[in-house]
Structure formats: C-alpha cells, structure tokens
Coordinates of C-alpha atoms in Angstrom, one line a residue:
X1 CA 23.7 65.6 142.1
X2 CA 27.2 63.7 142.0
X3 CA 29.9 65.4 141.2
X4 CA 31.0 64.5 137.7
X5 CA 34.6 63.9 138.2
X6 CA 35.8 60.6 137.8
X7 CA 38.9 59.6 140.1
X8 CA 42.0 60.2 137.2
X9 CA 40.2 63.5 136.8
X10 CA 40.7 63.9 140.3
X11 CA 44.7 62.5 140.5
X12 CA 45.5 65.4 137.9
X13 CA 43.8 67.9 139.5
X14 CA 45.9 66.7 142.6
X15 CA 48.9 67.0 140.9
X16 CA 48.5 70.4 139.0
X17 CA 47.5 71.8 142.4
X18 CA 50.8 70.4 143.6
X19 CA 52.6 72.1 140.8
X20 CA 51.2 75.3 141.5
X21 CA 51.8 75.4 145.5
X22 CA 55.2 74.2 144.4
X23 CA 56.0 76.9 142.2
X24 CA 54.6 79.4 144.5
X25 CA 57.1 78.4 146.6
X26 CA 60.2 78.4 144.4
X27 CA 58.6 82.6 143.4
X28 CA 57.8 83.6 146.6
X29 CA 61.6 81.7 148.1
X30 CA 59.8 79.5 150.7
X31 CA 61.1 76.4 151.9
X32 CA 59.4 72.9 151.3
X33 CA 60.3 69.9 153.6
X34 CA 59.6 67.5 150.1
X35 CA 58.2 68.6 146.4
X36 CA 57.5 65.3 145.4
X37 CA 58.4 66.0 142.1
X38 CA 59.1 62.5 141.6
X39 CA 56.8 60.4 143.5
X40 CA 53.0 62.5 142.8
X41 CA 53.8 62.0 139.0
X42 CA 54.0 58.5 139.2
X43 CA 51.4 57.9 141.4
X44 CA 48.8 60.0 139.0
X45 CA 49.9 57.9 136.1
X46 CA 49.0 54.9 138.6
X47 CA 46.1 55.8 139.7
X48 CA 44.7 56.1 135.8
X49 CA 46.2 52.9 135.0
X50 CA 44.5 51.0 137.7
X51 CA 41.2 53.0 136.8
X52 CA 41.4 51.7 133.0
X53 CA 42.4 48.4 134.8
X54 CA 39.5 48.2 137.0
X55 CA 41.2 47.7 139.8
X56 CA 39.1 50.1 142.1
X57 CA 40.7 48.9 145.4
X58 CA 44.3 49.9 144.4
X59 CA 43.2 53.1 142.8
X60 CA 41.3 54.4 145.7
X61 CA 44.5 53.5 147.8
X62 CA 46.9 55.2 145.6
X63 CA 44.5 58.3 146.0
X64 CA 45.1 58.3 149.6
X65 CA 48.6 58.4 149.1
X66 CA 48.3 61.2 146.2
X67 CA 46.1 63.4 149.0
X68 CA 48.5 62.8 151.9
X69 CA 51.3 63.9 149.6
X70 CA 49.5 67.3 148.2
X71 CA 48.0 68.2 151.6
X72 CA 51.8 68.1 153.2
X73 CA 52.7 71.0 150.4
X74 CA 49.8 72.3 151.2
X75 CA 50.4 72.7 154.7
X76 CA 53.7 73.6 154.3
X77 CA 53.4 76.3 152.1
X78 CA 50.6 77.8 154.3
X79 CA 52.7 77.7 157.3
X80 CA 55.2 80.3 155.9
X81 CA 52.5 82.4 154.0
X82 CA 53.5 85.4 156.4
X83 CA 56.9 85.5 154.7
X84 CA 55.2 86.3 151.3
X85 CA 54.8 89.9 151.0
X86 CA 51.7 91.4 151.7
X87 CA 50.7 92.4 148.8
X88 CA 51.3 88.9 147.1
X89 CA 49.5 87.3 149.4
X90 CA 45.9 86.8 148.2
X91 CA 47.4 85.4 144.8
X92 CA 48.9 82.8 147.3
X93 CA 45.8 82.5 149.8
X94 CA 43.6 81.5 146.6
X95 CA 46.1 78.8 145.4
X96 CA 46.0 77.4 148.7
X97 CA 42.1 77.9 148.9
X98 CA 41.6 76.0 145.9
X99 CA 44.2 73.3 146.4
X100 CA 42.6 73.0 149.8
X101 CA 39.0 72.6 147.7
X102 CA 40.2 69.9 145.7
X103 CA 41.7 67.7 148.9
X104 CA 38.7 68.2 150.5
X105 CA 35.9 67.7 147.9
X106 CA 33.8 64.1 147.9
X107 CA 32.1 62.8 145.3
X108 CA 28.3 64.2 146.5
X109 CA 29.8 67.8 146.6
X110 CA 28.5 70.4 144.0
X111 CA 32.3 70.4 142.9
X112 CA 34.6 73.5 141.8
X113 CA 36.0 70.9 139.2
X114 CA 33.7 69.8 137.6
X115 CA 33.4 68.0 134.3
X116 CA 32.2 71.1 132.7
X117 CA 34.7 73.4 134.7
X118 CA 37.8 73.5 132.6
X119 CA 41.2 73.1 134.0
X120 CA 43.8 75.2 132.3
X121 CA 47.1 73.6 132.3
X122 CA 50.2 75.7 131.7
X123 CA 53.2 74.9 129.4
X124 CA 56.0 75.1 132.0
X125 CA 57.0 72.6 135.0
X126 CA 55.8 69.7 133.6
X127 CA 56.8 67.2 135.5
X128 CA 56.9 64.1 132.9
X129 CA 58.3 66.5 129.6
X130 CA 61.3 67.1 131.1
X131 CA 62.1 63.5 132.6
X132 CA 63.4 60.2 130.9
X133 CA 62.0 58.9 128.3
X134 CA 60.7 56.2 129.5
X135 CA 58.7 57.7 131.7
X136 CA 56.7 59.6 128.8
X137 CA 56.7 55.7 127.2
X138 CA 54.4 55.2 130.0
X139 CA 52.1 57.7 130.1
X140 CA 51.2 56.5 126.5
X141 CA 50.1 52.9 127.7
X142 CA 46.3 52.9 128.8
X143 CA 46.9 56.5 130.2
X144 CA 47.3 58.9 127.6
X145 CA 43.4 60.2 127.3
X146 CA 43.2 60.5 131.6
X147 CA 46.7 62.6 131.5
X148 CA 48.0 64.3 128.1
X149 CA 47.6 67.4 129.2
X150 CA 49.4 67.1 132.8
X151 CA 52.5 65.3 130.5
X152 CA 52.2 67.7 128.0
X153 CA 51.4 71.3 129.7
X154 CA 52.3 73.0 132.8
X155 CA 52.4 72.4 128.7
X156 CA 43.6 61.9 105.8
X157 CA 42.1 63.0 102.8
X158 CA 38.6 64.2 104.2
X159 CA 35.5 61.8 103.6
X160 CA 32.0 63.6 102.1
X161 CA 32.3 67.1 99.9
X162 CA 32.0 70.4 100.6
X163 CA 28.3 70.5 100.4
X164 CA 28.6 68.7 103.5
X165 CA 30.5 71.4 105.3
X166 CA 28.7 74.1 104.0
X167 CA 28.1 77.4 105.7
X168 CA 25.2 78.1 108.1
X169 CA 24.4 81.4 109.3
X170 CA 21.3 82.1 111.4
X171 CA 19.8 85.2 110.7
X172 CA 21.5 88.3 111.5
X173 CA 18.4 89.9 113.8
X174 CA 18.6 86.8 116.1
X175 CA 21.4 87.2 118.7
X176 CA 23.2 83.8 119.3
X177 CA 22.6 82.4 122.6
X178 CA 25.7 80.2 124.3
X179 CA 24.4 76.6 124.3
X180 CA 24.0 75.3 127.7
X181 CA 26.4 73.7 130.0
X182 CA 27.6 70.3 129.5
X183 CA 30.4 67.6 129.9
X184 CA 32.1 67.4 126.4
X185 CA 31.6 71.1 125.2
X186 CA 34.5 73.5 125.5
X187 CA 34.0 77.1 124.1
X188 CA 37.0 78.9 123.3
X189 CA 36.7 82.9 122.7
X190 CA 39.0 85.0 120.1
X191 CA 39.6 88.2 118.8
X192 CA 42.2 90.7 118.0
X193 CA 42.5 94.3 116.8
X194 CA 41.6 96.2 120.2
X195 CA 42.4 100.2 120.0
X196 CA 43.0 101.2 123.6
X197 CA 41.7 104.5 123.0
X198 CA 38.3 103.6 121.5
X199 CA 35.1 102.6 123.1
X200 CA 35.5 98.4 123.8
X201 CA 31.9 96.5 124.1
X202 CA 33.5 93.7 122.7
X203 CA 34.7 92.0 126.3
X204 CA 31.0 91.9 127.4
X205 CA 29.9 90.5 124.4
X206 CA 32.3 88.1 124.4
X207 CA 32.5 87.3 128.1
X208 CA 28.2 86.9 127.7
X209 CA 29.2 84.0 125.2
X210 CA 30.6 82.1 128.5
X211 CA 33.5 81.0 127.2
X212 CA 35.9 78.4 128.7
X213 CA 39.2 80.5 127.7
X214 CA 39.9 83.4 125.6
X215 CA 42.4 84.0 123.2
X216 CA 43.9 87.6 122.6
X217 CA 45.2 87.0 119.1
X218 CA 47.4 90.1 118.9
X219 CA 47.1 93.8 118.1
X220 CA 45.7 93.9 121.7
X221 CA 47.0 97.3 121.8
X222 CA 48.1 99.9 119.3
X223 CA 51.3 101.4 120.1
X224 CA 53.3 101.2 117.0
X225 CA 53.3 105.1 115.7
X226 CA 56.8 106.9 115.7
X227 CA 58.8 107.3 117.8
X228 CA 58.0 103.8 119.6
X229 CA 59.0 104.5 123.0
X230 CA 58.8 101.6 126.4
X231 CA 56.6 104.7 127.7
X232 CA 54.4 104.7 124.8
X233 CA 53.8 100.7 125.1
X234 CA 53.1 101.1 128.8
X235 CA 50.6 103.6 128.4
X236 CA 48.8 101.7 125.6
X237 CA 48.5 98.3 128.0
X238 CA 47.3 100.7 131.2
X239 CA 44.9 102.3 129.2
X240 CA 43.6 98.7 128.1
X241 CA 43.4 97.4 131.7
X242 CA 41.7 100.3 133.1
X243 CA 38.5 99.3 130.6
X244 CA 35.8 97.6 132.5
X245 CA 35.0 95.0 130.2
X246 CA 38.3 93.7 129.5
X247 CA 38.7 93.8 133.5
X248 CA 35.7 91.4 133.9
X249 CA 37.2 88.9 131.2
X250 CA 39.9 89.2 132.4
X251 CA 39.3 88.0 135.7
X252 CA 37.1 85.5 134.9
X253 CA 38.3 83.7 131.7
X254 CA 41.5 81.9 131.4
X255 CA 43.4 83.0 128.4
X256 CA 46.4 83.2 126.4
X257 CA 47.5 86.2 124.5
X258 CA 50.2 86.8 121.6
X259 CA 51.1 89.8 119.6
X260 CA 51.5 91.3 116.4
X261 CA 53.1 94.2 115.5
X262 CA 51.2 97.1 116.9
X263 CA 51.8 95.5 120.7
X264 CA 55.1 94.8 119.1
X265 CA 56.0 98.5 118.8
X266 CA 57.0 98.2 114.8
X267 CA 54.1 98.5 112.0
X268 CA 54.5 94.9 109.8
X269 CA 57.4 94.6 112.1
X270 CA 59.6 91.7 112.2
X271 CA 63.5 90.2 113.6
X272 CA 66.0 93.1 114.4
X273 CA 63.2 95.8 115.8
X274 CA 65.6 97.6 118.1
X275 CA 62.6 97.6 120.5
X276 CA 61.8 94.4 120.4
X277 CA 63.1 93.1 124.2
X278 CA 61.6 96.3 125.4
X279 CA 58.1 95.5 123.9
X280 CA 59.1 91.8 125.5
X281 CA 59.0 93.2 128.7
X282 CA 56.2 95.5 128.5
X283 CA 54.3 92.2 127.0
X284 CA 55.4 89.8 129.9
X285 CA 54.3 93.0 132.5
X286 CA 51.0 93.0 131.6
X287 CA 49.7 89.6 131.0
X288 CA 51.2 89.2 134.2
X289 CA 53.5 86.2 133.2
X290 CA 55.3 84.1 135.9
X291 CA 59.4 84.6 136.8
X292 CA 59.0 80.8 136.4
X293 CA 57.5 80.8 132.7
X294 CA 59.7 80.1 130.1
X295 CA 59.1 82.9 128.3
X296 CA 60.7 84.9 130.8
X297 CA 64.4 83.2 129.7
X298 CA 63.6 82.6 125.7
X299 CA 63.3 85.1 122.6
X300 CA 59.6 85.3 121.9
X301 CA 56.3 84.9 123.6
X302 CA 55.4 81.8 122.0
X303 CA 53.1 79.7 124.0
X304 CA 50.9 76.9 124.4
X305 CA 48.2 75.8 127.3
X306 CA 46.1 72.9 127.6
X307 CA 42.4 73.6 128.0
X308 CA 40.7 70.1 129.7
X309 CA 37.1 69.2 130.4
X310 CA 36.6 65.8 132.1
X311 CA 38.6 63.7 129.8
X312 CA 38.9 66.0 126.8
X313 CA 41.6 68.1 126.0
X314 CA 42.3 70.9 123.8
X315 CA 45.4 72.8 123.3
X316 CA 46.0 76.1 122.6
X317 CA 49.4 77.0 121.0
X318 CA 50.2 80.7 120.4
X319 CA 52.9 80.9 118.5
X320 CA 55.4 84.3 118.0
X321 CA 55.3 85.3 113.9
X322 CA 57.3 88.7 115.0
X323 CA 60.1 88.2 117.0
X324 CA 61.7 85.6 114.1
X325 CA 60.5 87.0 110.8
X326 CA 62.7 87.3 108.1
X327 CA 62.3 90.6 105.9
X328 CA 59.5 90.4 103.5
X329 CA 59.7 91.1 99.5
X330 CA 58.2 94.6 99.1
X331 CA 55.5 94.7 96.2
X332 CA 56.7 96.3 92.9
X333 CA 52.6 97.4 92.6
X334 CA 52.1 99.1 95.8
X335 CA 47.8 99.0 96.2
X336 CA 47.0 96.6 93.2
X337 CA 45.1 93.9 93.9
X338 CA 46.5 90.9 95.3
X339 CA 49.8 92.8 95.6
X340 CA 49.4 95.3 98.1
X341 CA 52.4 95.7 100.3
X342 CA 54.2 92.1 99.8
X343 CA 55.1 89.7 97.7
X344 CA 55.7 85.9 98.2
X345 CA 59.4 85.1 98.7
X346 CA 60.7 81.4 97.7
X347 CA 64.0 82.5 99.5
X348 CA 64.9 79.2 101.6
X349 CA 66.9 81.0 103.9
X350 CA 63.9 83.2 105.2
X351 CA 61.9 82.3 108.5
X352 CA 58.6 82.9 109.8
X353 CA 59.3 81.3 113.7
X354 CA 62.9 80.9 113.7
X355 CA 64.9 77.1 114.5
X356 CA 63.8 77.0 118.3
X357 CA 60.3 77.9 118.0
X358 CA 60.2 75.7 114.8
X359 CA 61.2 72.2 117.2
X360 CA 59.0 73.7 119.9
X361 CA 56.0 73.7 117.6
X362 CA 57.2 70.0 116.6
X363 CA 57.0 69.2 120.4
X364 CA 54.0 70.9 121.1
X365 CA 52.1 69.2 118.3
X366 CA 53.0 65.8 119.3
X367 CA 51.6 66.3 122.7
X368 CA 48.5 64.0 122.8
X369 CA 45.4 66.1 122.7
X370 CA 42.2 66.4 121.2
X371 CA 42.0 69.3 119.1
X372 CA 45.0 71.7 118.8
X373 CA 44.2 75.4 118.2
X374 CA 47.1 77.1 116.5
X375 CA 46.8 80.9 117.2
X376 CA 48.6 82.8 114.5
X377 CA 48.7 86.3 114.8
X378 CA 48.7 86.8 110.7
X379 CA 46.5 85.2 108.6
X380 CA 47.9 81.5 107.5
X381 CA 46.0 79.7 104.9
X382 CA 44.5 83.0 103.0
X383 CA 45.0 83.6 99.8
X384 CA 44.4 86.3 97.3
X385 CA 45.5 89.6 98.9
X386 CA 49.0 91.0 99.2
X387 CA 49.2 92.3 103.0
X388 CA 50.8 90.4 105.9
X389 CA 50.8 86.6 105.7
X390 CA 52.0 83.4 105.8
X391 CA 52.0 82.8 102.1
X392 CA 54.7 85.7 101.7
X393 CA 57.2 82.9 102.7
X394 CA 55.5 80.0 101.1
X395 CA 58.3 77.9 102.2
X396 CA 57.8 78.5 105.4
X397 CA 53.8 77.9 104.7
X398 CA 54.4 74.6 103.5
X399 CA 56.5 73.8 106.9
X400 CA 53.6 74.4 108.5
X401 CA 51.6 72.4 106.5
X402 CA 54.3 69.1 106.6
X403 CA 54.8 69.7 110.5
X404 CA 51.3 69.1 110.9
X405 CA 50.7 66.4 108.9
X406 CA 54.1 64.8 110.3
X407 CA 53.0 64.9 113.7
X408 CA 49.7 63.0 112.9
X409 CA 47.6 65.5 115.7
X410 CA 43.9 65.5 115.3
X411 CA 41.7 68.0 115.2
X412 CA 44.0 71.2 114.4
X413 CA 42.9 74.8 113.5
X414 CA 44.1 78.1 113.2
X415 CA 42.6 81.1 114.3
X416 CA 44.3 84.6 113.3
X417 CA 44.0 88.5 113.5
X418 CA 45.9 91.5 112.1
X419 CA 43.4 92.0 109.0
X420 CA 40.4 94.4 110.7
X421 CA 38.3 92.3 109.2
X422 CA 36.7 88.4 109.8
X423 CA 36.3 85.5 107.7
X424 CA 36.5 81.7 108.1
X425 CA 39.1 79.7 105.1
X426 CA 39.6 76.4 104.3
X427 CA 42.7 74.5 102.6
X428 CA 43.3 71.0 101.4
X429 CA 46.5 70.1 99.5
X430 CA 48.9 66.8 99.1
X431 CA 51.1 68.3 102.2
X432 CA 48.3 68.1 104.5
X433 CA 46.4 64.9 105.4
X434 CA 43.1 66.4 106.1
X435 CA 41.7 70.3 105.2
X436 CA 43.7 72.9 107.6
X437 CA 40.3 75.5 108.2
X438 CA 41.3 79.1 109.9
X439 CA 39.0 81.6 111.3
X440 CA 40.0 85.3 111.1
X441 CA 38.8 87.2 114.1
X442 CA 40.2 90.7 114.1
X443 CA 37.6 93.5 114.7
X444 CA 37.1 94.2 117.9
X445 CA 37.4 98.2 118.0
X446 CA 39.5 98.8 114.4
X447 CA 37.6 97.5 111.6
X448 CA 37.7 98.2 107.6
X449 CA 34.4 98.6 106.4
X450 CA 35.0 98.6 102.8
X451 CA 37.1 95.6 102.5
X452 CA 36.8 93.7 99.2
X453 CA 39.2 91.0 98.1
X454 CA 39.4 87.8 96.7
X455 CA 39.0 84.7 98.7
X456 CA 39.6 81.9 96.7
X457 CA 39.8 79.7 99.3
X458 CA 37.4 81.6 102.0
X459 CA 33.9 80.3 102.8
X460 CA 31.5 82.8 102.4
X461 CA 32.0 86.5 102.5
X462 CA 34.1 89.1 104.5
X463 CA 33.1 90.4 107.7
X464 CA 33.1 94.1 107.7
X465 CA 31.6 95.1 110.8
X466 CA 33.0 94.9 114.8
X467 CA 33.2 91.5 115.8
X468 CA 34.4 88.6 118.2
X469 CA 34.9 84.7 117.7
X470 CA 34.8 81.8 119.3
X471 CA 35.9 78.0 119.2
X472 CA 33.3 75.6 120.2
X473 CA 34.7 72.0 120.3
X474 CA 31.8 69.9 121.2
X475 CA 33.2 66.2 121.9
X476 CA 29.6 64.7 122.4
X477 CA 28.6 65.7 119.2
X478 CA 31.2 65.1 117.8
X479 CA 31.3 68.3 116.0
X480 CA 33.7 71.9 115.8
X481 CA 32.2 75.6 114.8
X482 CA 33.9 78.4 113.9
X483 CA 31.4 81.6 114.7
X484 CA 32.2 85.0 113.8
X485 CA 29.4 87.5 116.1
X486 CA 28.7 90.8 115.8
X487 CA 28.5 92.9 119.1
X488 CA 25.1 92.2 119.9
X489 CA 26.0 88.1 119.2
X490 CA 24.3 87.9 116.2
X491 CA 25.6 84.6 113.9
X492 CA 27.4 86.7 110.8
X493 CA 29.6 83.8 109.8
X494 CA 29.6 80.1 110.7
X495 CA 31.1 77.1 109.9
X496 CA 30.0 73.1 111.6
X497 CA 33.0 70.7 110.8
X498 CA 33.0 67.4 111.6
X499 CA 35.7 66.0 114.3
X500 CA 36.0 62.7 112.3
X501 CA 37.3 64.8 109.1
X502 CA 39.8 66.7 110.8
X503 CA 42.0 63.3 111.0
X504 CA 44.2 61.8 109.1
X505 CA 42.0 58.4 107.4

C-alpha cells in the first residue's frame, strides 16, 4: 500500500530529524563539521512551495539536496557516538535509527511516518521563530499548512443553537471502542489527579484508547502535606514511575505534563512558595526534560508542542497557573455554596501567568495551527463554585478571553484538572468571537463522590466516579469531541462540536 506521506510531509520530517541529531550533539558536546541551521530551513520551505506550485521536478531536486544535507549530520553524529556515555547511548542510537528510517524510506514502504503516525514537534530550536522576520513572512505564503508546526514548535459568533451541540452519551454498559486508524484523526488523551500511593488502572485504560499524545494535566503526584521537603517530592515521582501502567504510557505516547499544586509542593499554592525552584527541579527530573529546553533557563514549566498528522496540526500549550499567581481573596463564608475557599478579586494588579508567560501565550497562539488545546491546570471557564479558578481573578479571565480572540486562532479548547471530579463547560460572551468549551478531567485515582454544585454554564452533569479524557480532533469529519470515560471506557460524558463553529465568522 503506498505510504501516505506526501513529499512536504517528508521535508519536515527531514528537518526535525536534523534538529534532533543536532541537538544531540550540542547535549552530548560532539562536534559537527556543518548544522545547516541555515540552509535545511530554507530548503523545507522550498520544497513545499514548489509542491503547492506543481513544480514536481524542482521539488524532487530540492529533496535530494534536503537528504544529502540530513544524512551528513547523520553520519557525523554517528561517527563520534562512542564519545557519548554509555549509558546515554541508546537515547542517541534511536535518534539516529529513526533519522536513518526517514532518509532511507520510499514511497512503497509501510512507512514509520505515516499520515496517521503523529509527529510531535517540540517548542525549543526552532529554526524559523528565532530568525528575521522576513523569513517567518515566507513561511506564510503558500506554505503555512505544509510547515506551521516546524516554524512554530521545536514550538465569530457561532452559527446553529445549542440544540445543535447537544450532549450525546452512549450508554454507560457499553465500553467505548477507539475509532479506527485514519489520516485526519488525532486523539489526544487527558487526565489529572493521580495519587502515587493508590492503585492506578487509569494508564491502561487510557493507553487502550490509543491515543496520539497524552496530556498530564497536573496533580500528577501528591506531595503537598507539611513539611514539603525535595525528599518528599522525589519520593512521590519514583513511586509514580515505578507503576506499570504509567510505565507503558509512558513509553509509548508522547505527552506533555504541567502541574498544580500538589506536584508543586504548596496545597492552592501560588508565587513566593519557598519551594518552588526545588519542586522546578524535581519537575524537570522526572519528565525527563532536555538541558536544551527552555524551561531549563525560565521561571515556570509552561510549555507548548505541536502534535501533526499528515498536514494537520494541533498544538498543545501547557501553560504554568502556579509559579505566577497572585494571592487569592479568602472567602468571608468558608463552605457556603459558591463561596468555598475564594472569592473573585477585581484587583488589576493581580496575575494568573505573570508578564513573560502572558507574551509567550500571545506568541504561541499566533502560531498557525489547526486546533489549539490550552491545558490549564485549574478550571477556566467554570462557574458557580468557590474553590480554585480562573474566575477568582476575573481580570485575568477576561485576558484570556481577549488574547484569544485577538490572535484570531481557530479551533481552541481548554482542558483542566485540580477538581476530583469531570465535567465538559461551555462559554460564549462579547470578548470571545466564538464559544471557548473546557473539559474537566481530574479523577484518575482521587475522586469526590458526592460532588454537587452548580454549573450554570456546564453541559450536563458532574462526573463523580474515576475517570480519563481524551481529545479527538477529527479533520475529515470535520468534527471535535470531548469524552469523559470511566475505567472500563464507558462513554459518561460527551460532547461533538463542530470545527466550523469554533472560528471566528
């Protein structure tokens, strides 16, 4: 069966293979003859203009170039692979392996890449974000839906009524089976609240759902009881990667994690937590993060990654909503209804993500993609309770709201944790140009049972029991779902939202 990779599909996988054996090098202190930083960049934009172009002869000679150029870092780097040490080396022997795969794949091959086979770009080492101008001017002519994601990565009103949008659930005593594989369907996994010390079927339930990339949305481990200690938080994570399942996922899903304030060391912790840089480092330790990610030399662990299927593109952008926060109003009702712990602060001086990550969330939502999945560790749109969320600054709320609608990106949700429970939310107001919809995932050991709030703006009822979510953006169809499943995969909440109404119009 031909390999369904078109040629511009192939020229970025080219060139994010050549990122990744050139930052192996600059880790691991090897010496390249020439990185081409300059000259593979330009010749994957090329390549995509003369395939929009037509011009079929030129591209395929341009690809020629783009392989000779790839396979001489190739070969360089795997000349000095003895000088990595030995226990390093089978991280670079598979970057090699699989940069050698793409060189060497032809278009009858049952390819590694293929159109269904997502390619996870990472935020840092772009080569076109971080050059002239002028150079991301071109990417945007005839180019932009072949390589957004390699510029971005290593980064109105809504037509029809609600009736149209409304709720399907399938019933609960039929598990959910993962639709099959196709070009144009990209499945993205989610869920948050993971107690290290309890049981933890949720990875195989999820990881059975076959998704494309996975999302830990914080809480991932619960280390936040006095006296927070750097031992403490490393205990927590170890304990969490010694379970099987999570082991399994994660080794064979790509994923992004955040955290929230149990990982963070502080209960409803926020900026000045004397532990913070420790819990940093503990963080950056276990999800194994890169001395060449950015996150290593900036405050936070905000962070986004491109997801891409054949010519689709979704990003995932994690953002920080500890590291920056601002104090929050204490309630004068502790336990009443809608005023729990907090109460919403007008103070204009207060932040939720602090200046930097503020114009880095700009940035990242003016990057050309898709969809844009906006993981927030506390819930964002909800209303009607008085615990942790956005709408405790609702200045900083209705930033959100404006940035979004400012930077005219299609197809953006937020997914969120922190509550032990799940639900899906909707909101549509003057300072958005089309409905903003969450999905709450955030029960997959610690759950509360008897939950029972408002939810004047959710759609449908709380989830109560252990669960997982998951993302699917489905291009062909045109169509996104949120779906909430229990542990067995059973549909408990689901929402079908058209692409074409999460737009501006």
């Amino acid at each position: 069966m031909p390999k369904a990779v078109a040629h511009p599909t192939d020229s970025r996988l080219l060139e994010t293979s050549r990122q990744h054996l050139v930052s192996l090098a600059k880790e691991e202190g090897l010496t390249l003859r020439q990185n081409y930083n300059r000259e593979v960049p330009r010749l994957a934009v090329q390549i995509g203009r003369y395939a929009h172009a037509k011009q079929y002869r030129r591209m395929k000679k341009s690809l020629r170039t783009l392989r000779s150029r790839v396979g001489r870092v190739m070969r360089d780097v795997g000349r000095q692979l003895e000088r990595i040490e030995p226990s390093r080396q089978d991280r670079a022997r598979e970057i090699l392996g699989r940069a050698n795969r793409i060189l060497t794949q032809q278009t009858k091959d049952k390819s590694i890449h293929s159109a269904r086979t997502p390619v996870v770009l990472d935020e840092p080492a772009s080569a076109f974000m971080n050059t002239s101008c002028s150079r991301r001017r071109l990417l945007t002519r005839g180019t932009r839906r072949f390589f957004a994601a390699a510029a971005a990565a290593l980064g109105g009103s809504v037509a029809g009524s609600m009736s149209a949008c409304a709720p399907v659930a399938p019933a609960p005593s039929v598990p959910s089976v993962p639709p099959p594989a196709r070009p144009g369907l990209l499945r993205v996994g989610v869920t948050s609240c993971a107690d290290q010390n309890e049981p933890q079927p949720v990875w195989d339930a999820a990881l059975a759902m076959r998704p494309d990339f996975f999302i830990f949305a914080g809480d991932n481990v619960y280390a936040s009881d006095p006296p927070a200690t750097q031992a403490r938080l490393r205990a927590a994570y170890d304990a969490l990667g010694a379970k099987p399942g999570f082991q399994r996922l994660r080794q064979a899903v790509p994923h992004l994690a955040v955290w929230d304030d149990h990982d963070y060391g502080l209960n409803d912790g926020g900026a000045g937590w004397a532990l913070a840089q420790v819990a940093k480092d503990e963080f950056l330790r276990f999800w194994r993060v890169s001395e060449t990610d950015p996150r290593r030399t900036r405050a936070g662990v905000f962070h986004a990654q491109m997801v891409a299927a054949g010519e689709q593109r979704v990003q995932v952008i994690g953002l920080d909503t500890r590291w920056f926060r601002s104090p929050l109003k204490p309630t004068d009702q502790r336990g009443a209804s809608g005023r729990e712990r907090y109460l919403p602060d007008p103070d204009p001086a207060k932040t939720m993500l602090g200046a930097a990550q503020w114009r880095w969330l700009e940035e990242r939502l003016a990057t050309p993609a898709d969809a844009h999945i906006i993981v927030s560790s506390i819930q964002c749109v909800t209303e009607g309770h008085g615990w942790e969320r956005w709408g405790n600054l609702p200045l900083e709320r209705e930033r959100l709201f404006r940035t979004i609608r400012a930077s005219g990106a299609r197809g953006v949700v937020v997914v969120s944790g922190d509550r032990h429970i799940g639900g899906i939310y909707r909101h549509a107001g003057p300072e958005l140009n089309y409905p903003l919809w969450e999905m709450t995932s955030s029960g997959a050991t610690r759950i509360w049972s008897t939950a029972n709030e408002p939810g004047p703006n959710r759609i449908g009822p709380l989830v109560t029991v252990n669960h997982h979510g998951i993302v699917s953006v489905d291009f062909a169809a045109g169509e996104l779902k949120l779906s909430l499943l229990d542990l067995d995969n059973r549909v408990l909440q689901e929402q079908s939202i058209a692409l074409a109404q999460l737009r501006a119009g």
